[in-house]
């Protein structure tokens, strides 16, 4: 399928979701409208991220843009809040950048709750390494005054999840609960085109992805697992280490190439670093939909019931067989 074919197919993300929606006659297009506003937010952030580099160059003279560049995660946050509220299809928003949940004003309320990390990997902004946006979507059962109880739900209750990666190309990966599909922004069309239909993660991979700098503080199962990656006992070849430091980029590579991504607990941070609602849950949802697994060290990640908005959890996700190995090590630890 050449890129040209994609263009003539014109399978844009909007058409794709409309096709999906036709399988759910009960939904009156609300989800499609919500998604089109998330897509709009991603396009805005994509251009801002690309311009930030240029702004930085211009800024070299005045050095003011350096500060502007850092504010990219604040700008992204404002863009997504505005886009989500203006969709008229949301009632609660939870952002990494806002301490409290945002309750949408009654006149603009809809039935969806969106949890999101507007700009993930912000430490990588200044050096031009891929960063991204992560989002998860819950649907309210009935219309009532929304409270944060409506988003303190296990990840398995999500109706959709996805991320947009701002890298050499702008790629949006989405699941609405029926598999995973990847779309690439065609700047000449201003549309996300279906480029990665029905993504399935390889059953086993040859890559492990972890910040080895935290090795001193790991617990025994994680330390043992990483040791086995480097010195396999069964004579197989060692795994390669790939760690970008942007979760979106590390997860995207894991989804396409296979392998395992780990952000374990350590003595300094007993719950690890990644946030449950808008990092762990969406990525775990996608991994399971692509045939992989996601594990917290204690349980299936999507079964976890968060009690606080910005709660953290250790996470081990990726190829089915690789995660199975670390689950066995934690089970043996008892
Ligand atoms: P954010 O930029 O949204 O705060 O997230 C950063 C996260 C995640 O993107 C990445 O996997 C992790 O931080 C990297 O952490 P370390 O630098 O501790 O490895
Ligand atoms: Mn993040
Ligand atoms: Mn972030
Ligand atoms: Mn952050």
Tab-separated table of C-alpha atoms and ligand atoms in Angstrom:
chain	number	residue	atom	x	y	z
A	1	UNK	CA	0.000	0.000	0.000
A	2	UNK	CA	1.853	3.116	-1.152
A	3	UNK	CA	1.467	6.466	0.521
A	4	UNK	CA	-0.331	7.480	-2.676
A	5	UNK	CA	-2.869	4.701	-2.111
A	6	UNK	CA	-3.505	6.027	1.389
A	7	UNK	CA	-4.214	9.417	-0.129
A	8	UNK	CA	-6.722	8.007	-2.615
A	9	UNK	CA	-8.284	5.772	0.071
A	10	UNK	CA	-8.659	8.973	2.036
A	11	UNK	CA	-9.316	6.887	5.137
A	12	UNK	CA	-9.050	9.798	7.550
A	13	UNK	CA	-9.398	9.344	11.300
A	14	UNK	CA	-12.793	11.045	11.183
A	15	UNK	CA	-14.151	8.710	8.489
A	16	UNK	CA	-12.630	5.759	10.360
A	17	UNK	CA	-14.417	6.645	13.582
A	18	UNK	CA	-17.677	7.326	11.709
A	19	UNK	CA	-17.416	3.797	10.229
A	20	UNK	CA	-16.824	2.452	13.743
A	21	UNK	CA	-19.747	4.486	15.052
A	22	UNK	CA	-22.095	3.022	12.434
A	23	UNK	CA	-21.615	-0.251	14.365
A	24	UNK	CA	-23.087	1.501	17.421
A	25	UNK	CA	-26.344	3.021	16.105
A	26	UNK	CA	-27.217	4.050	19.661
A	27	UNK	CA	-24.411	6.616	19.785
A	28	UNK	CA	-25.630	9.845	18.223
A	29	UNK	CA	-22.174	10.820	16.953
A	30	UNK	CA	-21.165	12.329	20.303
A	31	UNK	CA	-17.938	10.320	20.405
A	32	UNK	CA	-17.095	11.330	16.833
A	33	UNK	CA	-17.556	14.979	17.754
A	34	UNK	CA	-15.417	14.559	20.894
A	35	UNK	CA	-12.675	12.833	18.916
A	36	UNK	CA	-12.678	15.511	16.219
A	37	UNK	CA	-11.953	18.087	18.941
A	38	UNK	CA	-9.121	15.967	20.373
A	39	UNK	CA	-7.721	15.689	16.832
A	40	UNK	CA	-7.946	19.490	16.488
A	41	UNK	CA	-5.979	19.860	19.741
A	42	UNK	CA	-3.309	17.481	18.453
A	43	UNK	CA	-2.944	19.464	15.217
A	44	UNK	CA	-2.530	22.699	17.215
A	45	UNK	CA	0.087	21.190	19.505
A	46	UNK	CA	1.882	19.593	16.552
A	47	UNK	CA	2.377	22.995	14.906
A	48	UNK	CA	3.315	24.611	18.240
A	49	UNK	CA	5.924	21.898	18.915
A	50	UNK	CA	7.398	22.314	15.451
A	51	UNK	CA	7.419	26.124	15.702
A	52	UNK	CA	8.906	25.964	19.215
A	53	UNK	CA	12.143	24.774	17.632
A	54	UNK	CA	12.162	27.763	15.281
A	55	UNK	CA	11.091	30.120	18.058
A	56	UNK	CA	14.043	28.813	20.043
A	57	UNK	CA	16.398	29.731	17.167
A	58	UNK	CA	14.895	33.206	16.894
A	59	UNK	CA	14.961	33.379	20.689
A	60	UNK	CA	18.724	32.794	20.702
A	61	UNK	CA	19.100	36.515	20.029
A	62	UNK	CA	16.725	37.580	22.812
A	63	UNK	CA	16.828	34.350	24.891
A	64	UNK	CA	13.207	35.090	25.877
A	65	UNK	CA	11.827	32.215	23.770
A	66	UNK	CA	13.695	29.702	25.916
A	67	UNK	CA	11.114	30.471	28.602
A	68	UNK	CA	8.352	30.435	25.946
A	69	UNK	CA	9.544	26.983	24.851
A	70	UNK	CA	9.366	25.613	28.399
A	71	UNK	CA	5.770	26.801	28.589
A	72	UNK	CA	4.880	24.420	25.747
A	73	UNK	CA	3.266	22.049	28.232
A	74	UNK	CA	1.198	24.905	29.672
A	75	UNK	CA	0.186	26.019	26.148
A	76	UNK	CA	-0.707	22.425	25.224
A	77	UNK	CA	-2.795	22.169	28.366
A	78	UNK	CA	-4.768	25.300	27.488
A	79	UNK	CA	-5.281	24.104	23.901
A	80	UNK	CA	-6.712	20.760	25.005
A	81	UNK	CA	-8.934	22.205	27.724
A	82	UNK	CA	-10.400	24.719	25.242
A	83	UNK	CA	-10.848	22.065	22.537
A	84	UNK	CA	-12.476	19.582	24.936
A	85	UNK	CA	-14.829	22.122	26.546
A	86	UNK	CA	-15.852	23.565	23.176
A	87	UNK	CA	-16.768	20.072	21.951
A	88	UNK	CA	-19.807	20.255	24.249
A	89	UNK	CA	-19.356	16.503	24.858
A	90	UNK	CA	-17.356	16.480	28.124
A	91	UNK	CA	-18.304	16.954	31.773
A	92	UNK	CA	-15.039	16.347	33.672
A	93	UNK	CA	-11.454	16.904	32.586
A	94	UNK	CA	-8.354	15.699	34.478
A	95	UNK	CA	-5.013	17.042	33.288
A	96	UNK	CA	-1.516	16.370	34.573
A	97	UNK	CA	-1.084	20.158	34.633
A	98	UNK	CA	-4.090	20.876	36.877
A	99	UNK	CA	-4.159	19.867	40.552
A	100	UNK	CA	-7.970	19.710	40.588
A	101	UNK	CA	-10.420	18.162	38.138
A	102	UNK	CA	-12.098	20.631	35.774
A	103	UNK	CA	-15.910	20.411	35.980
A	104	UNK	CA	-17.321	21.690	32.688
A	105	UNK	CA	-20.009	24.403	32.995
A	106	UNK	CA	-23.519	22.891	32.707
A	107	UNK	CA	-24.399	24.595	29.388
A	108	UNK	CA	-21.437	22.906	27.681
A	109	UNK	CA	-21.639	19.487	29.345
A	110	UNK	CA	-21.686	16.102	27.587
A	111	UNK	CA	-21.353	12.533	28.787
A	112	UNK	CA	-17.589	11.975	28.467
A	113	UNK	CA	-14.825	12.367	31.076
A	114	UNK	CA	-11.371	12.902	29.552
A	115	UNK	CA	-8.107	12.342	31.443
A	116	UNK	CA	-4.996	13.590	29.664
A	117	UNK	CA	-1.307	14.418	29.759
A	118	UNK	CA	-1.162	17.404	27.400
A	119	UNK	CA	2.572	17.171	26.831
A	120	UNK	CA	4.412	14.011	27.845
A	121	UNK	CA	8.194	13.924	27.867
A	122	UNK	CA	8.541	17.666	28.506
A	123	UNK	CA	12.162	17.176	29.634
A	124	UNK	CA	12.873	16.361	25.970
A	125	UNK	CA	11.330	19.537	24.465
A	126	UNK	CA	14.545	21.577	24.226
A	127	UNK	CA	16.596	18.883	22.503
A	128	UNK	CA	13.981	18.098	19.843
A	129	UNK	CA	13.381	14.493	20.959
A	130	UNK	CA	9.863	13.128	20.358
A	131	UNK	CA	7.195	14.162	22.870
A	132	UNK	CA	3.460	13.512	22.900
A	133	UNK	CA	-0.062	13.844	24.253
A	134	UNK	CA	-1.793	10.956	26.055
A	135	UNK	CA	-5.565	10.685	26.670
A	136	UNK	CA	-8.160	8.308	28.088
A	137	UNK	CA	-11.958	8.582	27.858
A	138	UNK	CA	-14.651	7.399	30.319
A	139	UNK	CA	-18.393	7.654	29.550
A	140	UNK	CA	-20.852	8.657	32.283
A	141	UNK	CA	-23.649	6.099	32.745
A	142	UNK	CA	-26.298	8.754	33.264
A	143	UNK	CA	-26.473	12.525	33.517
A	144	UNK	CA	-25.856	13.626	37.086
A	145	UNK	CA	-23.837	16.396	38.721
A	146	UNK	CA	-20.318	15.177	37.782
A	147	UNK	CA	-17.875	14.494	40.618
A	148	UNK	CA	-14.347	13.106	40.655
A	149	UNK	CA	-15.832	9.705	41.587
A	150	UNK	CA	-16.769	9.556	37.893
A	151	UNK	CA	-13.077	9.366	36.923
A	152	UNK	CA	-11.677	7.395	39.894
A	153	UNK	CA	-12.526	4.206	37.972
A	154	UNK	CA	-10.392	1.264	36.844
A	155	UNK	CA	-8.792	1.644	33.415
A	156	UNK	CA	-10.874	-1.265	32.103
A	157	UNK	CA	-13.896	1.097	32.274
A	158	UNK	CA	-12.398	3.377	29.624
A	159	UNK	CA	-14.287	3.493	26.317
A	160	UNK	CA	-11.264	4.775	24.386
A	161	UNK	CA	-7.599	5.747	24.793
A	162	UNK	CA	-4.821	7.032	22.615
A	163	UNK	CA	-1.744	9.159	22.182
A	164	UNK	CA	-0.338	11.578	19.641
A	165	UNK	CA	3.431	11.551	19.126
A	166	UNK	CA	5.129	14.739	17.864
A	167	UNK	CA	8.259	13.362	16.232
A	168	UNK	CA	9.652	13.148	12.684
A	169	UNK	CA	5.967	12.787	11.775
A	170	UNK	CA	2.829	13.420	13.829
A	171	UNK	CA	1.290	10.020	14.607
A	172	UNK	CA	-1.997	9.449	16.435
A	173	UNK	CA	-2.602	5.944	17.834
A	174	UNK	CA	-6.162	5.215	18.991
A	175	UNK	CA	-8.306	2.397	20.349
A	176	UNK	CA	-12.071	2.562	20.879
A	177	UNK	CA	-12.093	-0.952	22.316
A	178	UNK	CA	-11.984	-2.835	19.003
A	179	UNK	CA	-8.240	-3.023	18.317
A	180	UNK	CA	-5.600	-0.338	17.759
A	181	UNK	CA	-5.129	1.862	14.684
A	182	UNK	CA	-2.411	4.398	13.811
A	183	UNK	CA	-2.907	7.574	11.788
A	184	UNK	CA	-0.239	9.912	10.405
A	185	UNK	CA	-0.860	13.630	9.864
A	186	UNK	CA	-0.546	14.571	6.218
A	187	UNK	CA	0.333	18.265	6.531
A	188	UNK	CA	-0.641	18.942	2.913
A	189	UNK	CA	-4.171	17.683	3.640
A	190	UNK	CA	-4.267	18.672	7.314
A	191	UNK	CA	-5.800	15.235	7.899
A	192	UNK	CA	-4.730	12.194	9.909
A	193	UNK	CA	-4.535	9.313	7.387
A	194	UNK	CA	-4.808	5.634	8.412
A	195	UNK	CA	-1.237	4.332	8.036
A	196	UNK	CA	-1.066	1.553	10.676
A	197	UNK	CA	-4.321	-0.463	10.485
A	198	UNK	CA	-5.016	-3.017	13.239
A	199	UNK	CA	-1.679	-2.798	15.132
A	200	UNK	CA	-0.704	-6.027	16.927
A	201	UNK	CA	2.334	-6.076	19.233
A	202	UNK	CA	4.767	-8.989	18.618
A	203	UNK	CA	4.180	-11.775	21.170
A	204	UNK	CA	7.788	-11.510	22.371
A	205	UNK	CA	10.420	-8.811	21.817
A	206	UNK	CA	14.191	-8.288	21.900
A	207	UNK	CA	14.157	-4.821	23.515
A	208	UNK	CA	13.827	-3.727	27.115
A	209	UNK	CA	13.198	-0.090	28.002
A	210	UNK	CA	13.960	1.210	31.502
A	211	UNK	CA	15.921	4.025	33.146
A	212	UNK	CA	18.943	1.993	34.290
A	213	UNK	CA	20.028	5.007	36.327
A	214	UNK	CA	17.511	3.914	38.994
A	215	UNK	CA	18.995	0.382	39.282
A	216	UNK	CA	20.426	1.024	42.760
A	217	UNK	CA	16.881	1.449	44.128
A	218	UNK	CA	15.012	-1.337	42.320
A	219	UNK	CA	13.277	-4.165	44.172
A	220	UNK	CA	14.469	-7.718	43.660
A	221	UNK	CA	12.008	-8.918	40.940
A	222	UNK	CA	12.799	-5.900	38.719
A	223	UNK	CA	16.559	-6.225	39.343
A	224	UNK	CA	16.410	-9.957	38.550
A	225	UNK	CA	14.383	-9.378	35.379
A	226	UNK	CA	16.732	-6.700	34.023
A	227	UNK	CA	19.728	-8.929	34.845
A	228	UNK	CA	18.111	-11.740	32.786
A	229	UNK	CA	17.642	-9.298	29.882
A	230	UNK	CA	21.392	-8.609	29.910
A	231	UNK	CA	22.700	-12.081	30.861
A	232	UNK	CA	20.124	-14.603	29.606
A	233	UNK	CA	20.502	-17.983	31.378
A	234	UNK	CA	19.135	-19.963	28.449
A	235	UNK	CA	22.037	-18.952	26.193
A	236	UNK	CA	19.803	-16.712	24.051
A	237	UNK	CA	21.220	-13.374	22.968
A	238	UNK	CA	20.876	-10.412	25.357
A	239	UNK	CA	18.094	-7.904	24.720
A	240	UNK	CA	18.871	-4.395	23.420
A	241	UNK	CA	18.250	-1.419	25.694
A	242	UNK	CA	16.307	1.475	24.184
A	243	UNK	CA	15.191	4.323	26.492
A	244	UNK	CA	14.058	7.692	25.104
A	245	UNK	CA	12.635	9.180	28.293
A	246	UNK	CA	9.347	10.192	26.665
A	247	UNK	CA	6.754	7.565	27.565
A	248	UNK	CA	4.865	8.162	24.302
A	249	UNK	CA	7.990	7.450	22.221
A	250	UNK	CA	9.105	4.448	24.296
A	251	UNK	CA	5.592	2.963	24.203
A	252	UNK	CA	5.150	3.628	20.455
A	253	UNK	CA	8.400	1.782	19.682
A	254	UNK	CA	7.375	-1.070	22.010
A	255	UNK	CA	3.951	-1.332	20.329
A	256	UNK	CA	5.458	-1.523	16.804
A	257	UNK	CA	8.693	-3.481	17.462
A	258	UNK	CA	7.733	-5.510	20.559
A	259	UNK	CA	9.601	-5.761	23.843
A	260	UNK	CA	8.910	-4.404	27.314
A	261	UNK	CA	8.715	-0.921	28.856
A	262	UNK	CA	9.269	-0.654	32.608
A	263	UNK	CA	8.851	2.192	35.045
A	264	UNK	CA	9.292	0.213	38.284
A	265	UNK	CA	8.824	1.273	41.892
A	266	UNK	CA	12.021	2.131	43.659
A	267	UNK	CA	13.035	2.962	47.241
A	268	UNK	CA	12.723	6.702	46.514
A	269	UNK	CA	9.330	6.416	44.786
A	270	UNK	CA	7.461	3.344	46.065
A	271	UNK	CA	4.683	3.923	43.503
A	272	UNK	CA	7.050	4.594	40.620
A	273	UNK	CA	6.753	7.846	38.675
A	274	UNK	CA	4.041	7.446	36.041
A	275	UNK	CA	0.501	8.657	36.762
A	276	UNK	CA	-2.305	6.089	36.725
A	277	UNK	CA	-5.154	8.005	35.047
A	278	UNK	CA	-3.439	9.685	32.107
A	279	UNK	CA	-0.237	7.698	31.543
A	280	UNK	CA	-0.574	4.127	32.894
A	281	UNK	CA	-4.239	3.471	31.999
A	282	UNK	CA	-4.272	4.755	28.376
A	283	UNK	CA	-1.014	2.960	27.501
A	284	UNK	CA	-2.185	-0.241	29.244
A	285	UNK	CA	-5.532	-0.071	27.398
A	286	UNK	CA	-3.706	0.214	24.057
A	287	UNK	CA	-1.269	-2.605	24.896
A	288	UNK	CA	-4.081	-5.032	25.770
A	289	UNK	CA	-6.049	-4.032	22.650
A	290	UNK	CA	-2.901	-4.779	20.584
A	291	UNK	CA	-2.501	-8.245	22.184
A	292	UNK	CA	0.051	-7.229	24.829
A	293	UNK	CA	-0.133	-6.964	28.627
A	294	UNK	CA	0.225	-4.313	31.328
A	295	UNK	CA	1.104	-5.180	34.939
A	296	UNK	CA	1.697	-3.020	38.033
A	297	UNK	CA	3.878	-5.500	39.947
A	298	UNK	CA	0.793	-6.516	41.915
A	299	UNK	CA	-2.105	-6.772	39.449
A	300	UNK	CA	-3.339	-6.209	35.897
A	301	UNK	CA	-2.894	-2.469	35.418
A	302	UNK	CA	-6.435	-1.922	34.080
A	303	UNK	CA	-7.923	-3.493	37.245
A	304	UNK	CA	-6.314	-0.903	39.526
A	305	UNK	CA	-8.869	1.413	41.198
A	306	UNK	CA	-7.301	4.868	41.689
A	307	UNK	CA	-8.220	6.805	44.848
A	308	UNK	CA	-6.516	10.091	43.925
A	309	UNK	CA	-6.428	12.014	40.620
A	310	UNK	CA	-2.617	12.110	40.271
A	311	UNK	CA	-1.907	8.744	41.858
A	312	UNK	CA	1.193	6.960	40.563
A	313	UNK	CA	1.819	3.264	39.907
A	314	UNK	CA	4.739	1.104	38.841
A	315	UNK	CA	4.107	-0.212	35.310
A	316	UNK	CA	5.472	-3.086	33.195
A	317	UNK	CA	3.879	-3.202	29.728
A	318	UNK	CA	4.535	-4.625	26.268
A	319	UNK	CA	4.793	-8.009	24.551
A	320	UNK	CA	2.650	-10.712	26.119
A	321	UNK	CA	5.473	-13.183	26.820
A	322	UNK	CA	7.895	-10.557	28.143
A	323	UNK	CA	5.368	-9.232	30.678
A	324	UNK	CA	4.512	-12.829	31.609
A	325	UNK	CA	8.147	-13.301	32.706
A	326	UNK	CA	8.139	-10.362	35.079
A	327	UNK	CA	4.720	-11.387	36.449
A	328	UNK	CA	6.257	-14.780	37.358
A	329	UNK	CA	9.137	-13.055	39.173
A	330	UNK	CA	6.746	-10.893	41.227
A	331	UNK	CA	4.530	-13.927	41.968
A	332	UNK	CA	7.590	-15.867	43.207
A	333	UNK	CA	8.439	-12.915	45.464
A	334	UNK	CA	5.003	-13.446	47.047
B	1	LIG	P1	5.871	14.312	31.697
B	1	LIG	O1	6.837	14.991	30.792
B	1	LIG	O2	4.453	14.334	31.177
B	1	LIG	O3	5.980	14.776	33.134
B	1	LIG	O4	6.223	12.736	31.689
B	1	LIG	C1	7.527	12.350	31.773
B	1	LIG	C2	7.587	10.883	32.105
B	1	LIG	C3	7.436	9.968	30.903
B	1	LIG	O5	7.267	10.660	29.704
B	1	LIG	C4	8.748	9.214	30.857
B	1	LIG	O6	8.549	7.851	30.614
B	1	LIG	C5	9.323	9.416	32.243
B	1	LIG	O7	8.843	10.669	32.685
B	1	LIG	C6	10.823	9.429	32.234
B	1	LIG	O8	11.204	9.527	33.591
B	1	LIG	P2	12.776	9.436	33.986
B	1	LIG	O9	13.410	10.648	33.399
B	1	LIG	O10	12.747	9.406	35.486
B	1	LIG	O11	13.293	8.156	33.388
B	2	LIG	MN1	3.813	12.311	31.059
B	3	LIG	MN1	3.172	15.962	30.829
B	4	LIG	MN1	5.212	16.598	33.896
